[in-house]
mmCIF file of C-alpha atoms (C1' of nucleotides) in Angstrom:
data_model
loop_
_atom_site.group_PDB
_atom_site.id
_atom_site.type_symbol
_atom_site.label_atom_id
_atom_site.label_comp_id
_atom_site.label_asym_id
_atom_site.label_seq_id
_atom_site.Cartn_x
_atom_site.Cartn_y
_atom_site.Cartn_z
ATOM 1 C CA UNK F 232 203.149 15.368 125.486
ATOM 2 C CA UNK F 233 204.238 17.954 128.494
ATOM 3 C CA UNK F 234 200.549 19.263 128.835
ATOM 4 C CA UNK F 235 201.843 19.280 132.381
ATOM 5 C CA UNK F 236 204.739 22.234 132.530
ATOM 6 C CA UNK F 237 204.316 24.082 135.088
ATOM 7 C CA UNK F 238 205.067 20.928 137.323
ATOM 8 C CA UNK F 239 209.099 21.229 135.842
ATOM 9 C CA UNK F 240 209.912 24.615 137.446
ATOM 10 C CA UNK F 241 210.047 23.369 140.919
ATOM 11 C CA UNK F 242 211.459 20.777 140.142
ATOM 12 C CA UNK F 243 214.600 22.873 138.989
ATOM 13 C CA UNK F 244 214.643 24.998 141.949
ATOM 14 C CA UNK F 245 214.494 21.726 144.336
ATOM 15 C CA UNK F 246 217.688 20.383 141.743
ATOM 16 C CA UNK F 247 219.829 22.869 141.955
ATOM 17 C CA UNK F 248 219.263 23.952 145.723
ATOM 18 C CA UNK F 249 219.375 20.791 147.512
ATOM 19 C CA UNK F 250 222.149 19.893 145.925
ATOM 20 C CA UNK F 251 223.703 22.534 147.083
ATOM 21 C CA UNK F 252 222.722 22.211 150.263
ATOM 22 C CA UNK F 253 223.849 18.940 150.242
ATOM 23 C CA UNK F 254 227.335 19.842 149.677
ATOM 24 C CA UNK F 255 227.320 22.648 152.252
ATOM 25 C CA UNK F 256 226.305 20.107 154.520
ATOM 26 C CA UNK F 257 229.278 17.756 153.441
ATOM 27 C CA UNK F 258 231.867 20.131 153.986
ATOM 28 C CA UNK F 259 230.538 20.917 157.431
ATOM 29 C CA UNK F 260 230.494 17.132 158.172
ATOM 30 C CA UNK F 261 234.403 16.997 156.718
ATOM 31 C CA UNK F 262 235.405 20.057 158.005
ATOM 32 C CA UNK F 263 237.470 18.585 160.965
ATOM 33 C CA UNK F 264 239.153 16.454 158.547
ATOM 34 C CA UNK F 265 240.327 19.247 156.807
ATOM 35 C CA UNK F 266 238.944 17.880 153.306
ATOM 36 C CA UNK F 267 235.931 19.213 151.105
ATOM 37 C CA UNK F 268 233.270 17.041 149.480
ATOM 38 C CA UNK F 269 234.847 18.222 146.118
ATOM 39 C CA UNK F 270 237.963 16.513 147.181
ATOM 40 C CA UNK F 271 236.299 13.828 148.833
ATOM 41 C CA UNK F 272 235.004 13.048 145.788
ATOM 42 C CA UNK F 273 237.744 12.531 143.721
ATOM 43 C CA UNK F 274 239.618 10.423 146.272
ATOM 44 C CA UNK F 275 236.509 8.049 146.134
ATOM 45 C CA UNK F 276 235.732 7.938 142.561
ATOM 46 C CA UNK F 277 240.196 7.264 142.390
ATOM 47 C CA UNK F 278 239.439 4.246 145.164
ATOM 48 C CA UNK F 279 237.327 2.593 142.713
ATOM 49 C CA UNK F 280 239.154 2.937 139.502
ATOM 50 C CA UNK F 281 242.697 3.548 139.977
ATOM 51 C CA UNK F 282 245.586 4.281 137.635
ATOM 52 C CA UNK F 283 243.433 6.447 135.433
ATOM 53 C CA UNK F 284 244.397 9.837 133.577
ATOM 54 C CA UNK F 285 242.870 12.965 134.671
ATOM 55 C CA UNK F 286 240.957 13.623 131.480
ATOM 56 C CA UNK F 287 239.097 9.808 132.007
ATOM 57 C CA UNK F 288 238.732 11.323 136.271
ATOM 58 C CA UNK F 289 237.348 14.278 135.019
ATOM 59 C CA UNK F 290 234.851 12.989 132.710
ATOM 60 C CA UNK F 291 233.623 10.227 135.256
ATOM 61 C CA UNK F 292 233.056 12.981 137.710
ATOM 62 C CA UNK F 293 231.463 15.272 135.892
ATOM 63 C CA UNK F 294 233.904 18.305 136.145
ATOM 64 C CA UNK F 295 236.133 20.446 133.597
ATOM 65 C CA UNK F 296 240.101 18.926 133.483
ATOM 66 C CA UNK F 297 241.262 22.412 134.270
ATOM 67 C CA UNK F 298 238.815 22.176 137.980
ATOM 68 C CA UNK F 299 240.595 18.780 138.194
ATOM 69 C CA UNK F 300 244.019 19.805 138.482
ATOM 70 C CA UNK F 301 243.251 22.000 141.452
ATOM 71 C CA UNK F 302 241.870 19.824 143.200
ATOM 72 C CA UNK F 303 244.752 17.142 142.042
ATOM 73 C CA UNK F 304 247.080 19.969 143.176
ATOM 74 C CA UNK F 305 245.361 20.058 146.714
ATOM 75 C CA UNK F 306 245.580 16.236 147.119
ATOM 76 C CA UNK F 307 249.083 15.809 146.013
ATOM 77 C CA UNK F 308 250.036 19.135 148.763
ATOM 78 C CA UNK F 309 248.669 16.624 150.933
ATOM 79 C CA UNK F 310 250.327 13.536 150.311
ATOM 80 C CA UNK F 311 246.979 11.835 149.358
ATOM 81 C CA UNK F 312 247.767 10.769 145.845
ATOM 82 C CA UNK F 313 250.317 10.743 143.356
ATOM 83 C CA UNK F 314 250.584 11.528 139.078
ATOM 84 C CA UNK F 315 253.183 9.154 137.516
ATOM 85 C CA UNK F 316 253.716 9.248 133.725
ATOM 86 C CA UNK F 317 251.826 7.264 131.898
ATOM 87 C CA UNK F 318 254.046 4.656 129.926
ATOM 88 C CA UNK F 319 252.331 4.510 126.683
ATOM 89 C CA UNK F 320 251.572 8.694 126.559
ATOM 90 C CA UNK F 321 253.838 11.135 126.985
ATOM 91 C CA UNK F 322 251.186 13.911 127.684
ATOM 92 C CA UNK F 323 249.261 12.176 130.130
ATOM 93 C CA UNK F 324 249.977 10.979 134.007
ATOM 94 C CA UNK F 325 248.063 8.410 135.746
ATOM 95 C CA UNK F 326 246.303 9.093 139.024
ATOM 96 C CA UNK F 327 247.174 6.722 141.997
ATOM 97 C CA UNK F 328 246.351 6.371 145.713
ATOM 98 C CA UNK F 329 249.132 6.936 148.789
ATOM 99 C CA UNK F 330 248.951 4.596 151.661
ATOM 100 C CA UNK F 331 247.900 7.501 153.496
ATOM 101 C CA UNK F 332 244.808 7.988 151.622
ATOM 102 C CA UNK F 333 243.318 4.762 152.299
ATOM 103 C CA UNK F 334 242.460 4.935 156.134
ATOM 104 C CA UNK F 335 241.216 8.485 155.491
ATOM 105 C CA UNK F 336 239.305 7.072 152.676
ATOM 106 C CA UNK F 337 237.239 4.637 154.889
ATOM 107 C CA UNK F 338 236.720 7.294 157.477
ATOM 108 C CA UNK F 339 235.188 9.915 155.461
ATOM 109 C CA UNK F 340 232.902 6.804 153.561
ATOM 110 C CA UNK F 341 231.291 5.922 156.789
ATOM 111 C CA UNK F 342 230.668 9.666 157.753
ATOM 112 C CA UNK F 343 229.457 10.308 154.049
ATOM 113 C CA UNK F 344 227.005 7.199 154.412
ATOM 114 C CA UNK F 345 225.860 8.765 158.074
ATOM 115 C CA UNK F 346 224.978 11.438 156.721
ATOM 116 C CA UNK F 347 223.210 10.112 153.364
ATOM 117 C CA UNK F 348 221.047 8.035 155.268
ATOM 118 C CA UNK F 349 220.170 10.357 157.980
ATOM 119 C CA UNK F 350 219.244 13.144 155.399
ATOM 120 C CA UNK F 351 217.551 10.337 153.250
ATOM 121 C CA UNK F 352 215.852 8.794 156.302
ATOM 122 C CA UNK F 353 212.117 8.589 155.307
ATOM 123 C CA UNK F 354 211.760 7.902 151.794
ATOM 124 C CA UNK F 355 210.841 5.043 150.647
ATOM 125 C CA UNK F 356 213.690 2.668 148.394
ATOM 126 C CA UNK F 357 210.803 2.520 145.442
ATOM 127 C CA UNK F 358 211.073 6.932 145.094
ATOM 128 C CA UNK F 359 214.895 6.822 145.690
ATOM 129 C CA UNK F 360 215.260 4.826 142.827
ATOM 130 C CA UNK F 361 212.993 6.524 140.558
ATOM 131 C CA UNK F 362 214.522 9.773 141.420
ATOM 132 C CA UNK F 363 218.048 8.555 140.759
ATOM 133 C CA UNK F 364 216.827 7.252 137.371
ATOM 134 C CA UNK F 365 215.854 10.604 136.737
ATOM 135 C CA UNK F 366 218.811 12.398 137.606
ATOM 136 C CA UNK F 367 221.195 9.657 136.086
ATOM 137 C CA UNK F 368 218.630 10.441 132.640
ATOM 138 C CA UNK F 369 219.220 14.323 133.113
ATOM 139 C CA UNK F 370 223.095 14.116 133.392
ATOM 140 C CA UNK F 371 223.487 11.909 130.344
ATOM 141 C CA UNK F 372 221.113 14.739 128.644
ATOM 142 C CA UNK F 373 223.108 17.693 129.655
ATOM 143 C CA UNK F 374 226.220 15.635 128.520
ATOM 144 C CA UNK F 375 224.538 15.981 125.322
ATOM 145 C CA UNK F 376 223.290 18.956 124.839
ATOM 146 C CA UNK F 377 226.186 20.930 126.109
ATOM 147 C CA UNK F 378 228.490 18.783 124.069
ATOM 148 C CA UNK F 379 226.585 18.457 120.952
ATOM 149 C CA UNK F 380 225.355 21.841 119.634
ATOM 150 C CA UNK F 381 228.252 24.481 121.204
ATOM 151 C CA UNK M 173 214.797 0.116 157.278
ATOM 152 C CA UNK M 174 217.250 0.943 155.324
ATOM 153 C CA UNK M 175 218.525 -2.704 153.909
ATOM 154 C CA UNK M 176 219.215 -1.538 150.259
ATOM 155 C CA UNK M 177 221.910 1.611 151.567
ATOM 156 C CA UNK M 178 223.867 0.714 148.273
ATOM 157 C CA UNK M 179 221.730 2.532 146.170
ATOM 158 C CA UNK M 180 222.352 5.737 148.242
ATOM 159 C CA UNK M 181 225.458 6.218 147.137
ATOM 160 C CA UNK M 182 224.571 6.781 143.211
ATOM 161 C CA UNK M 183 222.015 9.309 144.573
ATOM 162 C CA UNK M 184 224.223 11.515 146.009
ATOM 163 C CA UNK M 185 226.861 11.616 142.694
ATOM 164 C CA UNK M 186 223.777 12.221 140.467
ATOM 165 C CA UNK M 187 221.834 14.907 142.587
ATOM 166 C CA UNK M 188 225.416 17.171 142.756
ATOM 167 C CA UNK M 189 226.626 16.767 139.081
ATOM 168 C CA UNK M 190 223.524 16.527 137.233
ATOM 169 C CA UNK M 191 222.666 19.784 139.032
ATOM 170 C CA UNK M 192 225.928 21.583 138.700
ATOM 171 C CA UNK M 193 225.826 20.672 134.709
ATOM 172 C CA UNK M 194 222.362 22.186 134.999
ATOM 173 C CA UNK M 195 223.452 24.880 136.344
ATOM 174 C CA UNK M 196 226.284 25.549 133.525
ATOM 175 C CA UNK M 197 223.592 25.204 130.987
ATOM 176 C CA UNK M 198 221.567 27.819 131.782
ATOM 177 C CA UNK M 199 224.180 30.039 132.228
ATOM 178 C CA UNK M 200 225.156 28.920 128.346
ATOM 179 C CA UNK M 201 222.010 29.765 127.707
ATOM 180 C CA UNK M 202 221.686 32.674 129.171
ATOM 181 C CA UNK M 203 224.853 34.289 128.283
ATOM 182 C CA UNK M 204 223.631 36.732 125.262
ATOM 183 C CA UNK M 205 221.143 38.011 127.915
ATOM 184 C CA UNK M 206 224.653 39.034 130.355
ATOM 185 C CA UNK M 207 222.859 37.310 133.197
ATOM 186 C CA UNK M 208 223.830 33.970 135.101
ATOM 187 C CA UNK M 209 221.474 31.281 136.543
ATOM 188 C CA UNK M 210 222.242 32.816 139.923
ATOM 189 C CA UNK M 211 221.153 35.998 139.136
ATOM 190 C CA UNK M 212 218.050 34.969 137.357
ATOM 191 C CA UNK M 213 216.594 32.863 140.222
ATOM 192 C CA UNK M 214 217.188 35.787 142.416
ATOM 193 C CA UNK M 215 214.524 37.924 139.716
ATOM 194 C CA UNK M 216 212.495 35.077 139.429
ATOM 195 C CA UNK M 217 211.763 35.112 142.948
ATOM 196 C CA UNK M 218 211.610 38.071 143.331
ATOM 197 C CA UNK M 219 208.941 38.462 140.441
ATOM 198 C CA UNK M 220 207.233 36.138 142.308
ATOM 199 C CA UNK M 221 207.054 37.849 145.993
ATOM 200 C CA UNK M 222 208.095 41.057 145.759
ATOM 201 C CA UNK M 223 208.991 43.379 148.843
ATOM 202 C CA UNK M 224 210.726 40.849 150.936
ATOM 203 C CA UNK M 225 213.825 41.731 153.067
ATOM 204 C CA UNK M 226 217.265 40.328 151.883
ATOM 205 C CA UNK M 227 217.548 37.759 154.823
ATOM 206 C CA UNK M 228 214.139 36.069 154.012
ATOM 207 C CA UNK M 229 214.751 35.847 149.930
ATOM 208 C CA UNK M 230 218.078 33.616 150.830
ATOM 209 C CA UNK M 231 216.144 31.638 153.232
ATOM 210 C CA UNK M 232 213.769 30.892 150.084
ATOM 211 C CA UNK M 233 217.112 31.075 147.996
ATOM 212 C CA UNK M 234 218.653 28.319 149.877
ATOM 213 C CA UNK M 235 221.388 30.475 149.918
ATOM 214 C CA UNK M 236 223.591 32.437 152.692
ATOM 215 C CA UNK M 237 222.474 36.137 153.009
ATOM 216 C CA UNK M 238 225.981 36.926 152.066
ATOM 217 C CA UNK M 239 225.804 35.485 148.974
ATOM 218 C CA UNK M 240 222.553 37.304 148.120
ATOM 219 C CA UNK M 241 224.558 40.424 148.874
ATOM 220 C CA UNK M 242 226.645 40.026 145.691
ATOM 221 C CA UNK M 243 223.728 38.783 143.224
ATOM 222 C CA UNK M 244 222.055 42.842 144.457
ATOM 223 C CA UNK M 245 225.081 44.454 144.187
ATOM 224 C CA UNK M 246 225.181 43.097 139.991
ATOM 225 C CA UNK M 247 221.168 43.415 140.003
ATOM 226 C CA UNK M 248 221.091 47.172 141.243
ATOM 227 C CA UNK M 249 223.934 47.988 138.769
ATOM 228 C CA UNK M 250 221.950 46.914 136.368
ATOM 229 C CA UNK M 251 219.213 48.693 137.436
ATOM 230 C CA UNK M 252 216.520 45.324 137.910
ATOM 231 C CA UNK M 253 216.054 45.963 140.865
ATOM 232 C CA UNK M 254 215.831 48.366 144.138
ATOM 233 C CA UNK M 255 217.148 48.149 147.985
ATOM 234 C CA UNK M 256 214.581 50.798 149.748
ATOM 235 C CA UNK M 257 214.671 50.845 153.327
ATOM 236 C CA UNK M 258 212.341 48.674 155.336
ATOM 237 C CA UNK M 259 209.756 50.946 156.912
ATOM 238 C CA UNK M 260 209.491 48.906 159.874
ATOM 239 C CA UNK M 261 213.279 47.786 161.098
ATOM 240 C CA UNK M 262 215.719 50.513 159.890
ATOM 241 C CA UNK M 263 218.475 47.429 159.848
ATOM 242 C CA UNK M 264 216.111 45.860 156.725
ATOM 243 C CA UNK M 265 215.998 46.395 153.090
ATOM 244 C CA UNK M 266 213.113 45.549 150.750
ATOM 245 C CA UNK M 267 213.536 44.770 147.544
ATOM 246 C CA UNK M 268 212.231 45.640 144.694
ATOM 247 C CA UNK M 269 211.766 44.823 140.234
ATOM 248 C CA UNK M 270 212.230 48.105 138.917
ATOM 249 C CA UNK M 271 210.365 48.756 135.204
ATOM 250 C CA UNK M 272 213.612 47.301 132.863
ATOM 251 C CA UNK M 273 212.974 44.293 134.697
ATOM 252 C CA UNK M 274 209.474 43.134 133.661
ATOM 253 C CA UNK M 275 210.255 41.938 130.046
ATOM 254 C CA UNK M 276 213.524 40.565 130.907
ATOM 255 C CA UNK M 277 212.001 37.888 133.657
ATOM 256 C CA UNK M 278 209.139 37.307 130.778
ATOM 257 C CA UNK M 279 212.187 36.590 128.185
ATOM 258 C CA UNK M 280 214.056 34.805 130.780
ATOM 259 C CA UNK M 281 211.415 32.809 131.628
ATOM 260 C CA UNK M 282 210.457 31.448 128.157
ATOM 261 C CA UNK M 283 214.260 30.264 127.693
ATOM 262 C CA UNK M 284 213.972 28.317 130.953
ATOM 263 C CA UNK M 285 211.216 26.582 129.907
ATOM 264 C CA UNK M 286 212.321 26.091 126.890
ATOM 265 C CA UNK M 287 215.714 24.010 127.969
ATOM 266 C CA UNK M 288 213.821 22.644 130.774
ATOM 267 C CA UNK M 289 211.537 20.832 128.433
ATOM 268 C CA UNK M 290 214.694 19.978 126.297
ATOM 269 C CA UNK M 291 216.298 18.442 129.343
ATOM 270 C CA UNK M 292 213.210 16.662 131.065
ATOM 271 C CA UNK M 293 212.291 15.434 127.431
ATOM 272 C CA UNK M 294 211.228 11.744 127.703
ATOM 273 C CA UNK M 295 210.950 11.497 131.561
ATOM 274 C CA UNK M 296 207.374 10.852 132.298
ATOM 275 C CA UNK M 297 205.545 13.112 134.845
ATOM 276 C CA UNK M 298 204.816 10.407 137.188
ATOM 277 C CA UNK M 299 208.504 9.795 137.703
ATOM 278 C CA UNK M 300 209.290 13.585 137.538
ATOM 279 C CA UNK M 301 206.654 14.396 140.337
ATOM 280 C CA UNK M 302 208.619 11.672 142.293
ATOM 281 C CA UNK M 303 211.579 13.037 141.956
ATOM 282 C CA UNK M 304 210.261 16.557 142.671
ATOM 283 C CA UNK M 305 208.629 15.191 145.760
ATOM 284 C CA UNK M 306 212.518 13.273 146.649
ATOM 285 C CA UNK M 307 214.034 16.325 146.118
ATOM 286 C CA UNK M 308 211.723 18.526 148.404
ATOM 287 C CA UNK M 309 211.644 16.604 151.248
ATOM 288 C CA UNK M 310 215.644 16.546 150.980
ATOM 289 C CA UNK M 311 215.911 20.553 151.165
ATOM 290 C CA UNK M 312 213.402 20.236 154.228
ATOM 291 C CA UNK M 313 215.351 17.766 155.986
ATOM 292 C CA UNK M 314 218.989 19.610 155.367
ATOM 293 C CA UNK M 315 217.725 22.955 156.335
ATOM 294 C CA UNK M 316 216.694 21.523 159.737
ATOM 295 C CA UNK M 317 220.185 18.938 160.042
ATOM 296 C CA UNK M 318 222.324 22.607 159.262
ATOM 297 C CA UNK M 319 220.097 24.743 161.389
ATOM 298 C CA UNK M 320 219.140 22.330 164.226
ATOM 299 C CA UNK M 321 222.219 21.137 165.230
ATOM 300 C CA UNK M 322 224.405 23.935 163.684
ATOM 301 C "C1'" DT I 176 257.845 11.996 105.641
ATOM 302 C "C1'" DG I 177 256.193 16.338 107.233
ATOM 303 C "C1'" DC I 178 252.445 19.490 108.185
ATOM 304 C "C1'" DT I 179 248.285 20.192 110.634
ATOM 305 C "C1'" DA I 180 244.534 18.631 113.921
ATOM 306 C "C1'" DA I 181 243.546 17.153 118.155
ATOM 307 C "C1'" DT I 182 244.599 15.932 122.967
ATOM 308 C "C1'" DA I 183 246.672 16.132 127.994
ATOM 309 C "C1'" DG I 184 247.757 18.941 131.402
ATOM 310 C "C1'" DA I 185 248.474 23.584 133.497
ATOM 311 C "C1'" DT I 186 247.573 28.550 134.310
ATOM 312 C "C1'" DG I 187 245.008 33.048 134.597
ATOM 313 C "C1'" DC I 188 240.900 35.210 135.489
ATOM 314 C "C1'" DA I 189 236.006 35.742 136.914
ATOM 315 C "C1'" DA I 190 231.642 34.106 139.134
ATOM 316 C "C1'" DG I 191 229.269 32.058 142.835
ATOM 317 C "C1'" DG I 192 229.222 29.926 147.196
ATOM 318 C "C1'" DC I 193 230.628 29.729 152.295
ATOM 319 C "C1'" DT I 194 232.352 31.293 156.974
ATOM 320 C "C1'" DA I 195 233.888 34.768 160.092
ATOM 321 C "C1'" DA I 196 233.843 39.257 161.580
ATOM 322 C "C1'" DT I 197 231.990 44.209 161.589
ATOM 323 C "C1'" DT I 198 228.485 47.768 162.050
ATOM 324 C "C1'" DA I 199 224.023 49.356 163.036
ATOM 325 C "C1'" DG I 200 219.690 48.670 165.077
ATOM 326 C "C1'" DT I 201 216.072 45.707 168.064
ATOM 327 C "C1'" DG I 202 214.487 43.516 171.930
ATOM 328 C "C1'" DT I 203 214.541 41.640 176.521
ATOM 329 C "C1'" DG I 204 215.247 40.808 181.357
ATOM 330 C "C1'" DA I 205 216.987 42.407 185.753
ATOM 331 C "C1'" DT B 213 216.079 52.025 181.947
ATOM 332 C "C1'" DC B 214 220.182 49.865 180.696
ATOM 333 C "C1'" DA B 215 223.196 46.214 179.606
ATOM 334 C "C1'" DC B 216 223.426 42.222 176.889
ATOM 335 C "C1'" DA B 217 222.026 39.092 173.422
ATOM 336 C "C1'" DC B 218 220.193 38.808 168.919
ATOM 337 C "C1'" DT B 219 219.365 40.169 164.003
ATOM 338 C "C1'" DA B 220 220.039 42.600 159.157
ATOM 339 C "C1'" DA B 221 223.217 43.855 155.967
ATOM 340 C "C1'" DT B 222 227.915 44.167 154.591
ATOM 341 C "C1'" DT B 223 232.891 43.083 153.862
ATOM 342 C "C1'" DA B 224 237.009 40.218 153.456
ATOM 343 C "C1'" DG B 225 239.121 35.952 152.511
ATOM 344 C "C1'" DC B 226 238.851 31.307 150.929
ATOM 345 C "C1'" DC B 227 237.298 27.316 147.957
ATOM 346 C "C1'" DT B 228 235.143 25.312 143.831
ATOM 347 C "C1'" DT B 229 234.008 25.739 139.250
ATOM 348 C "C1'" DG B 230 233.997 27.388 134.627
ATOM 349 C "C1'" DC B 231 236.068 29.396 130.231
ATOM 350 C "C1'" DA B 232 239.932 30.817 127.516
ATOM 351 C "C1'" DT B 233 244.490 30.155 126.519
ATOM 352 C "C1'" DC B 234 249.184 28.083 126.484
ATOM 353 C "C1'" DT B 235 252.725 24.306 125.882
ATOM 354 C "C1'" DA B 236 254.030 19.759 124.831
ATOM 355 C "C1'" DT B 237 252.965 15.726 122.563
ATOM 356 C "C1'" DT B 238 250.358 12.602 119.559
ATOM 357 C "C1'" DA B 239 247.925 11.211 115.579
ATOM 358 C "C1'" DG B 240 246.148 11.603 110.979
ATOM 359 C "C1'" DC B 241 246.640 12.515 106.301
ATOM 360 C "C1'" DA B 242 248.519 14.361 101.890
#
DNA sequence: TGCTAATAGATGCAAGGCTAATTAGTGTGA
DNA sequence: TCACACTAATTAGCCTTGCATCTATTAGCA
């Protein structure tokens, strides 16, 4: 069934260091508006889904709750967003969106998109998909695994 | 040429958390061992081309030569590996495996390939050489957008 | 009802990554 | 040959992330 092994290790290396270079190349690209791609990415993944709790954030993005709150910290320093009690749970605070955030928001989608298509420039629509169906596959398997058998 | 930029944007959310909860997996798994994914590429690659100088195993690393720094300072201390002067540029260092090292990469190894079967499980190799190929061609093109145009 | 489990958010600490700056050594062009 | 630019390794300081732990609150069950 994987009589072919030896083709997965690269494929780990290439994971895990392109996506890191990816990101390093994000902050450089945000860098003059003094916001990270970690950041970024919570203020986009909050400009589609509003008034959620920062457990529901942090599991849509991927992260620990406790690496949320830093970066909710950061935001909030910055007048970017804003944690309101939630009405129905004492414990929890919903997540919502400043007026300042949204103009910055728009800005740093076009430069994100710049930049996605001009390091994606070259491959073909058919492999982009395929590889995204493999990552999407791999990140509902970790979600698994790490979950399941701790 | 690029008509379908929509499905860009998934891409980019997949390639940086599926990798980052790759990353924590390994270092789950790896944790009775007292090494971290980090430190274990830097043996792998070395294990695989020995006697380079620190500057050209983060080039292969992906990684900034200060970074590397760290990863030897932990390796050394725990005596995997060797800085010896470069007998060619007294500025270099090559490094080295020492003995202990050997049977710990082989170990290492096995549990890598191990969870990277678990995780790949189901993903046919066609699709998985795709992706490999995707992924590639990505590191390629952001190592010449972050040098070229620093 | 009242005790115990689980959950939401926050905090402390450590690892890994980056940039900027420092030190030592190479190389090059006038 | 000598001054200046470049390169290798290191250090310091910052950000992002993770785990472990804490407090407050909720929810489940005996």
């Amino acid at each position: 069934m994987q009589n072919d092994i030896e083709a997965q290790e690269p494929f780990t290396r290439s994971l895990i260091s392109s996506a890191r270079m990816w990101r390093r190349y994000l902050d450089l690209v945000f860098r003059d508006l003094e916001l990270s791609q970690a950041r970024w990415s919570v203020l986009f993944e909050l400009s589609q889904n509003e008034e959620v709790t920062q457990v529901e954030l942090a599991r849509t993005l991927g992260i620990e709750a406790a690496t949320l709150v830093r970066q909710l910290d950061g935001l909030e320093d910055a007048g970017l967003i804003e944690r309101r009690p939630s009405a129905t749970d004492r414990r929890a605070k919903t997540l919502h969106l400043t007026k300042a955030a949204y103009p910055l928001i728009e800005k740093m989608e076009e430069m994100s998109a710049t930049s996605r298509t001009e390091i994606l420039e070259g491959i073909s629509q058919q492999d982009l998909r395929i590889a995204t169906k493999v990552l999407s596959r791999i990140t509902a398997r970790l979600e698994n695994l790490s979950s399941g058998e701790n």
